[in-house]
XYZ file of N, CA and C in Angstrom:
486
model
N 0.455 -0.918 0.066
C 0.024 -0.085 -0.130
C 0.828 0.998 -0.063
N 1.701 1.329 0.834
C 2.808 2.191 0.990
C 3.558 2.707 -0.270
N 3.585 1.597 -1.185
C 4.918 1.789 -1.843
C 3.964 2.391 -3.280
N 2.640 2.709 -3.272
C 1.796 3.436 -4.507
C 0.992 4.453 -3.495
N 1.604 5.240 -2.657
C 0.995 6.401 -1.837
C 0.143 7.115 -2.270
N 0.894 7.973 -3.467
C 0.244 9.148 -3.821
C 0.525 9.160 -5.434
N -0.731 9.450 -5.900
C -0.640 9.545 -7.466
C -1.282 11.199 -7.796
N -0.467 11.800 -8.483
C -0.812 12.713 -8.821
C -0.906 13.155 -10.189
N -2.095 13.899 -10.827
C -2.405 14.415 -12.386
C -1.302 15.174 -12.218
N -0.351 15.446 -13.476
C 0.391 16.211 -14.299
C -0.301 17.126 -14.394
N -0.023 18.507 -14.410
C -0.702 19.672 -15.001
C -0.099 19.850 -16.164
N -1.129 20.359 -16.851
C -1.221 20.522 -18.657
C -1.418 22.026 -18.834
N -0.540 22.983 -19.449
C -1.152 24.162 -19.844
C -1.491 23.586 -21.217
N -2.084 25.332 -21.853
C -2.334 25.048 -23.042
C -1.219 25.081 -24.014
N 0.195 25.315 -24.033
C 1.300 25.105 -24.386
C 1.707 23.785 -24.337
N 1.430 22.978 -23.403
C 1.663 21.456 -22.711
C 3.433 21.583 -22.385
N 3.339 22.699 -21.340
C 4.668 22.439 -20.649
C 4.598 22.222 -19.229
N 5.761 21.656 -18.736
C 6.327 21.408 -17.430
C 5.833 22.546 -16.346
N 5.180 22.205 -15.309
C 4.736 23.250 -14.330
C 6.133 23.625 -13.457
N 6.651 25.028 -13.384
C 7.385 25.272 -12.467
C 7.592 24.968 -11.013
N 8.416 24.692 -10.236
C 8.884 24.389 -9.230
C 7.818 25.555 -8.099
N 6.915 25.249 -7.288
C 5.606 26.276 -6.716
C 4.748 26.507 -7.642
N 4.258 25.959 -8.659
C 3.616 26.668 -9.230
C 2.235 25.715 -9.036
N 2.160 24.652 -8.367
C 1.052 23.587 -7.955
C 0.695 23.967 -6.653
N -0.613 24.128 -6.524
C -1.042 24.074 -4.830
C -2.237 22.785 -4.596
N -1.910 22.468 -3.541
C -3.141 21.578 -3.026
C -4.715 22.009 -3.747
N -5.206 20.794 -4.624
C -6.773 21.194 -4.873
C -7.326 21.200 -3.580
N -8.327 21.766 -3.142
C -9.058 22.204 -2.217
C -10.463 21.171 -2.171
N -10.514 20.616 -3.404
C -12.278 19.999 -3.798
C -13.004 21.141 -4.427
N -14.033 20.765 -5.083
C -15.131 21.229 -5.801
C -16.312 21.324 -4.831
N -17.503 21.593 -5.411
C -18.640 21.157 -4.347
C -18.973 22.045 -3.135
N -18.521 23.522 -2.842
C -18.954 23.856 -1.678
C -18.867 23.530 -0.150
N -19.520 23.306 0.505
C -19.974 22.736 2.025
C -18.743 23.578 2.821
N -17.877 24.344 2.252
C -16.711 25.087 3.445
C -16.108 24.250 3.813
N -14.992 24.742 4.007
C -13.671 24.651 5.001
C -12.875 23.493 4.096
N -11.825 22.923 4.494
C -11.239 22.230 4.283
C -11.760 20.554 4.622
N -11.586 20.111 3.536
C -12.171 18.424 3.296
C -11.049 17.580 2.909
N -11.099 16.183 2.876
C -10.046 15.068 2.384
C -10.696 14.869 0.569
N -9.756 15.022 -0.123
C -10.141 14.378 -1.418
C -10.741 15.773 -2.276
N -11.581 15.430 -3.219
C -12.401 16.347 -3.894
C -12.445 15.715 -5.292
N -12.716 16.131 -6.265
C -12.874 15.695 -7.392
C -12.419 16.703 -8.874
N -12.491 15.683 -9.639
C -12.072 16.454 -11.257
C -12.904 16.199 -12.342
N -13.434 16.775 -13.277
C -14.070 15.618 -14.319
C -13.139 15.912 -15.805
N -12.966 14.879 -16.430
C -12.110 14.866 -17.779
C -13.395 14.402 -18.819
N -12.718 15.015 -20.132
C -13.527 14.004 -21.169
C -12.565 13.143 -21.877
N -11.409 13.302 -21.547
C -10.259 12.786 -22.433
C -8.847 12.320 -21.532
N -8.377 11.258 -22.056
C -7.207 10.443 -21.483
C -6.051 12.250 -20.967
N -5.329 11.811 -19.452
C -4.656 12.876 -19.510
C -3.386 12.663 -20.717
N -2.459 13.235 -20.306
C -1.087 13.465 -21.154
C 0.053 12.285 -20.254
N -0.482 12.479 -18.693
C 0.657 11.546 -17.920
C 0.613 11.893 -16.521
N 1.313 11.048 -15.695
C 1.126 11.090 -14.187
C 2.383 11.311 -13.451
N 2.278 11.891 -12.215
C 3.373 11.770 -11.472
C 3.041 10.802 -10.255
N 4.217 10.030 -9.768
C 4.214 9.086 -8.708
C 5.314 9.674 -7.705
N 4.833 9.681 -6.613
C 5.893 9.995 -5.685
C 5.493 9.285 -4.104
N 6.514 9.063 -3.175
C 6.310 8.867 -2.143
C 6.550 7.130 -1.738
N 7.059 6.546 -2.870
C 7.291 5.206 -3.188
C 8.482 4.766 -2.322
N 8.588 3.313 -1.580
C 9.845 2.985 -0.953
C 10.938 2.620 -2.343
N 9.853 1.948 -3.416
C 10.421 1.958 -4.422
C 10.948 2.886 -5.596
N 12.343 3.212 -5.181
C 12.500 4.127 -6.097
C 12.323 4.285 -7.617
N 12.336 3.066 -8.433
C 11.892 3.060 -9.962
C 10.680 3.751 -9.956
N 9.800 3.002 -9.355
C 8.102 4.053 -9.311
C 8.187 5.281 -9.170
N 9.122 6.189 -8.540
C 9.009 7.331 -8.234
C 9.064 8.134 -9.911
N 8.382 9.181 -9.991
C 8.640 9.960 -11.242
C 7.720 10.310 -12.272
N 7.564 10.624 -13.316
C 6.969 10.959 -14.402
C 6.796 9.637 -15.260
N 5.129 9.822 -15.440
C 4.797 8.358 -16.465
C 4.051 9.114 -17.462
N 4.626 8.983 -18.689
C 4.160 9.724 -19.712
C 5.201 10.061 -21.137
N 5.039 10.608 -22.302
C 3.565 10.646 -22.365
C 2.272 9.577 -22.930
N 1.369 9.687 -22.920
C 0.428 8.768 -23.035
C 0.724 7.860 -24.351
N 0.526 6.511 -24.472
C 0.571 5.754 -25.526
C -1.065 5.333 -25.473
N -1.599 5.508 -26.556
C -2.836 5.213 -27.021
C -3.156 3.624 -27.398
N -3.730 2.973 -27.752
C -3.800 1.616 -28.089
C -3.255 1.386 -28.936
N -3.420 2.045 -30.236
C -2.223 1.820 -31.487
C -1.153 1.885 -30.971
N -0.353 3.196 -30.512
C 1.010 3.210 -30.219
C 1.390 1.838 -29.108
N 0.513 1.397 -28.350
C 0.951 0.595 -27.303
C 1.224 -0.616 -28.182
N 0.694 -0.884 -29.175
C 0.853 -2.015 -29.799
C 2.435 -2.298 -30.264
N 2.957 -1.286 -30.532
C 4.588 -1.266 -30.874
C 5.412 -0.825 -29.509
N 5.089 -0.382 -28.472
C 5.669 -0.226 -27.246
C 5.505 -1.546 -26.323
N 4.422 -1.864 -26.532
C 4.485 -2.901 -25.177
C 4.338 -4.382 -25.790
N 4.215 -5.203 -25.185
C 4.474 -6.665 -25.281
C 3.076 -6.911 -25.666
N 2.848 -7.666 -26.733
C 1.569 -7.695 -27.342
C 0.126 -8.227 -26.064
N 0.783 -9.378 -25.642
C -0.606 -9.698 -24.630
C -0.847 -8.862 -23.784
N 0.316 -7.730 -23.764
C -0.531 -6.609 -22.640
C -1.291 -5.097 -23.665
N -0.701 -5.196 -24.663
C -1.004 -4.233 -25.724
C -2.625 -4.176 -26.040
N -3.075 -5.605 -26.316
C -4.065 -5.771 -27.100
C -5.242 -5.815 -25.582
N -4.959 -5.156 -24.333
C -6.014 -5.289 -23.512
C -6.045 -3.718 -23.250
N -4.955 -2.559 -23.721
C -5.166 -1.692 -23.121
C -6.261 -0.504 -23.472
N -6.770 0.178 -22.373
C -7.859 0.704 -22.289
C -7.829 2.155 -22.537
N -7.650 3.122 -21.514
C -7.613 4.640 -21.809
C -5.955 5.098 -22.001
N -5.040 3.910 -22.070
C -3.570 4.370 -22.497
C -3.024 3.562 -21.544
N -1.522 3.617 -21.813
C -0.370 3.143 -21.217
C 0.629 4.314 -21.036
N 1.009 4.885 -20.236
C 2.306 5.578 -19.818
C 3.349 5.385 -18.863
N 4.461 5.011 -20.016
C 5.981 4.541 -19.653
C 6.499 5.476 -18.792
N 7.249 4.859 -17.600
C 7.805 5.632 -16.998
C 8.973 6.487 -17.722
N 9.485 8.020 -17.173
C 10.156 8.952 -18.145
C 11.517 7.957 -18.295
N 11.977 7.148 -17.332
C 13.163 6.460 -17.158
C 13.909 5.173 -16.844
N 13.092 4.647 -16.075
C 12.896 3.279 -15.659
C 12.644 1.977 -15.952
N 11.846 2.148 -16.900
C 11.113 1.092 -17.607
C 9.926 0.481 -16.907
N 9.246 1.326 -15.921
C 8.105 0.945 -15.116
C 7.069 1.512 -16.240
N 5.791 0.945 -16.038
C 4.645 1.099 -16.896
C 3.554 1.381 -16.033
N 2.771 2.377 -16.563
C 1.760 2.264 -15.720
C 0.511 2.263 -16.677
N -0.796 1.489 -16.769
C -1.338 1.294 -17.803
C -2.764 0.809 -17.290
N -3.967 0.991 -18.118
C -5.586 1.040 -17.761
C -5.372 -0.128 -18.883
N -5.766 -1.707 -18.298
C -5.622 -2.795 -19.053
C -7.252 -3.269 -18.293
N -7.602 -4.492 -19.371
C -8.766 -5.442 -18.978
C -8.301 -5.956 -17.672
N -9.340 -6.507 -16.944
C -8.399 -7.465 -16.002
C -8.221 -8.762 -16.542
N -7.188 -9.692 -15.914
C -6.953 -10.844 -16.982
C -8.479 -11.773 -16.621
N -8.908 -12.483 -17.898
C -9.994 -13.264 -17.925
C -11.682 -12.350 -17.562
N -11.490 -11.002 -17.808
C -12.709 -10.215 -17.834
C -12.731 -9.242 -18.165
N -14.284 -8.608 -18.494
C -14.134 -7.321 -19.385
C -13.834 -5.974 -18.344
N -13.973 -5.800 -17.229
C -13.419 -5.144 -16.512
C -12.448 -4.724 -16.454
N -12.055 -3.507 -16.548
C -10.637 -2.582 -16.576
C -10.192 -2.333 -14.958
N -8.652 -2.416 -15.139
C -7.778 -1.801 -14.115
C -6.711 -0.867 -14.212
N -6.054 -0.079 -13.250
C -5.007 0.591 -13.391
C -3.724 -0.528 -12.985
N -3.039 -0.943 -13.591
C -1.693 -1.488 -13.063
C -0.287 -0.992 -13.259
N 0.272 -1.245 -12.337
C 1.568 -0.519 -12.566
C 2.611 -1.774 -12.824
N 3.315 -1.744 -13.472
C 4.068 -3.178 -14.340
C 5.776 -2.581 -14.017
N 6.305 -3.314 -13.338
C 8.051 -3.207 -13.251
C 8.672 -3.180 -14.898
N 9.988 -2.911 -14.483
C 10.632 -2.957 -15.669
C 10.565 -4.176 -16.802
N 10.104 -5.251 -16.174
C 10.182 -6.685 -16.954
C 8.837 -6.896 -16.893
N 7.916 -6.161 -17.195
C 6.383 -6.081 -17.421
C 5.692 -6.914 -16.203
N 6.171 -7.371 -14.892
C 5.732 -7.902 -14.336
C 4.693 -7.193 -13.398
N 3.291 -7.435 -12.883
C 2.427 -6.841 -12.416
C 2.639 -6.483 -11.015
N 2.919 -5.473 -10.854
C 3.202 -5.015 -8.974
C 2.320 -4.397 -8.510
N 1.262 -3.597 -8.946
C 0.087 -3.063 -7.963
C -0.986 -2.933 -8.817
N -2.105 -2.660 -8.466
C -3.019 -2.706 -8.881
C -4.379 -1.935 -8.580
N -5.562 -1.092 -9.061
C -6.308 -0.157 -8.670
C -7.476 -0.727 -9.489
N -8.902 -1.222 -8.963
C -9.704 -1.111 -9.847
C -10.150 0.209 -10.605
N -10.911 -0.244 -11.469
C -11.623 1.168 -11.878
C -11.611 1.631 -13.776
N -12.432 2.325 -14.099
C -12.842 2.264 -15.367
C -12.760 3.888 -15.547
N -12.170 4.517 -14.629
C -11.966 6.134 -14.631
C -10.970 6.491 -15.815
N -10.615 7.423 -16.140
C -9.912 8.377 -16.818
C -8.321 8.373 -16.057
N -8.425 8.506 -14.679
C -7.619 8.931 -13.403
C -7.637 7.647 -12.641
N -6.502 7.041 -12.500
C -6.735 5.934 -10.998
C -6.865 6.642 -9.869
N -7.122 5.796 -8.740
C -7.325 6.545 -7.648
C -5.970 6.564 -6.640
N -5.780 7.295 -6.021
C -4.811 7.108 -4.962
C -4.733 6.478 -3.942
N -3.554 6.380 -3.464
C -2.910 5.112 -1.951
C -3.715 4.365 -1.868
N -4.648 4.493 -1.294
C -5.283 3.192 -0.233
C -6.346 2.005 -0.981
N -6.703 2.756 -2.480
C -7.225 1.953 -3.258
C -6.472 0.789 -4.056
N -4.943 1.264 -4.098
C -4.492 0.536 -4.853
C -3.799 -1.155 -3.936
N -3.730 -2.052 -4.737
C -3.345 -3.326 -3.779
C -2.006 -3.976 -4.376
N -1.067 -4.667 -3.429
C 0.232 -5.167 -4.146
C -0.446 -6.695 -4.547
N 0.244 -6.831 -5.609
C -0.365 -8.024 -6.569
C 0.366 -9.196 -6.568
N -0.028 -10.168 -6.483
C 0.297 -11.625 -6.158
C -0.057 -12.727 -6.887
N -0.347 -12.374 -8.325
C -0.610 -12.804 -9.599
C 0.409 -13.253 -10.555
N 0.094 -13.964 -11.161
C 1.198 -14.368 -12.480
C 0.671 -13.653 -13.237
N 2.046 -13.010 -13.819
C 2.006 -11.938 -15.168
C 1.446 -12.213 -16.107
N 0.407 -11.493 -16.759
C -0.230 -11.886 -18.189
C 0.627 -11.991 -19.048
N 1.799 -11.420 -18.630
C 2.888 -11.009 -19.928
C 3.624 -12.132 -20.014
N 3.851 -13.217 -20.940
C 5.347 -14.467 -21.121
C 6.288 -13.621 -20.889
N 7.320 -14.474 -20.317
C 8.674 -13.936 -20.326
C 9.656 -13.476 -21.722
N 9.223 -14.524 -22.494
C 9.452 -13.787 -24.039
C 9.020 -12.873 -24.195
N 7.785 -12.562 -24.130
C 7.261 -11.012 -24.433
C 7.750 -9.991 -23.864
N 8.092 -10.055 -22.457
C 8.600 -9.155 -21.675
C 9.930 -8.983 -21.929
N 10.565 -10.005 -22.107
C 12.284 -9.592 -22.750
C 12.242 -8.779 -23.987
N 11.723 -9.146 -24.966
C 11.615 -8.543 -26.113
C 11.663 -6.988 -25.708
N 10.104 -6.824 -25.173
C 9.717 -5.352 -25.046
C 10.887 -4.499 -24.481
N 11.092 -4.939 -23.205
C 12.213 -4.365 -22.592
C 13.554 -4.048 -23.076
N 14.163 -5.391 -24.594
C 15.017 -4.858 -24.766
C 14.942 -3.750 -25.926
N 13.885 -3.779 -26.312
C 13.272 -2.602 -27.609
C 12.636 -1.377 -26.897
N 12.290 -1.262 -25.461
C 12.166 0.006 -24.689
C 13.417 0.428 -24.031
N 14.604 -0.514 -24.074
C 15.829 0.038 -23.220
C 15.477 -0.120 -21.654
N 14.261 -1.264 -21.079
C 14.059 -1.154 -19.521
C 15.001 -2.463 -19.214
């Protein structure tokens, strides 16, 4: 749980530039009610460009995930058994080889957000079909056999430098 403690949406300006240090402030939530409260909500009409993960004791998981690969781009960048299940997109980590992807659950129609390590092993998952994954406690550590066969994972890792 602690390893995937915070998942923050990257801010995207009209020019699609990175936000300068100090340029982001905590989101205080929408919908009135006055006073501070936990959480908040945001409405999106299309997938975001990327995500920022921080607070994990697993260092390669921290950092920027993106830019987004749609299902067509995912076919050339991800192992075939993973690319064929991509929903809202896949977001490769900027340098560690990890991938955050919205994929079909194994054996089902439902989707989930999954963090894959550099060898495309499924490490953490969060249920849901939303355009952005939940944060913190909704994520769980996975103890299941990866949907990506080792031969596909090795070929994809060699192609992406993971």
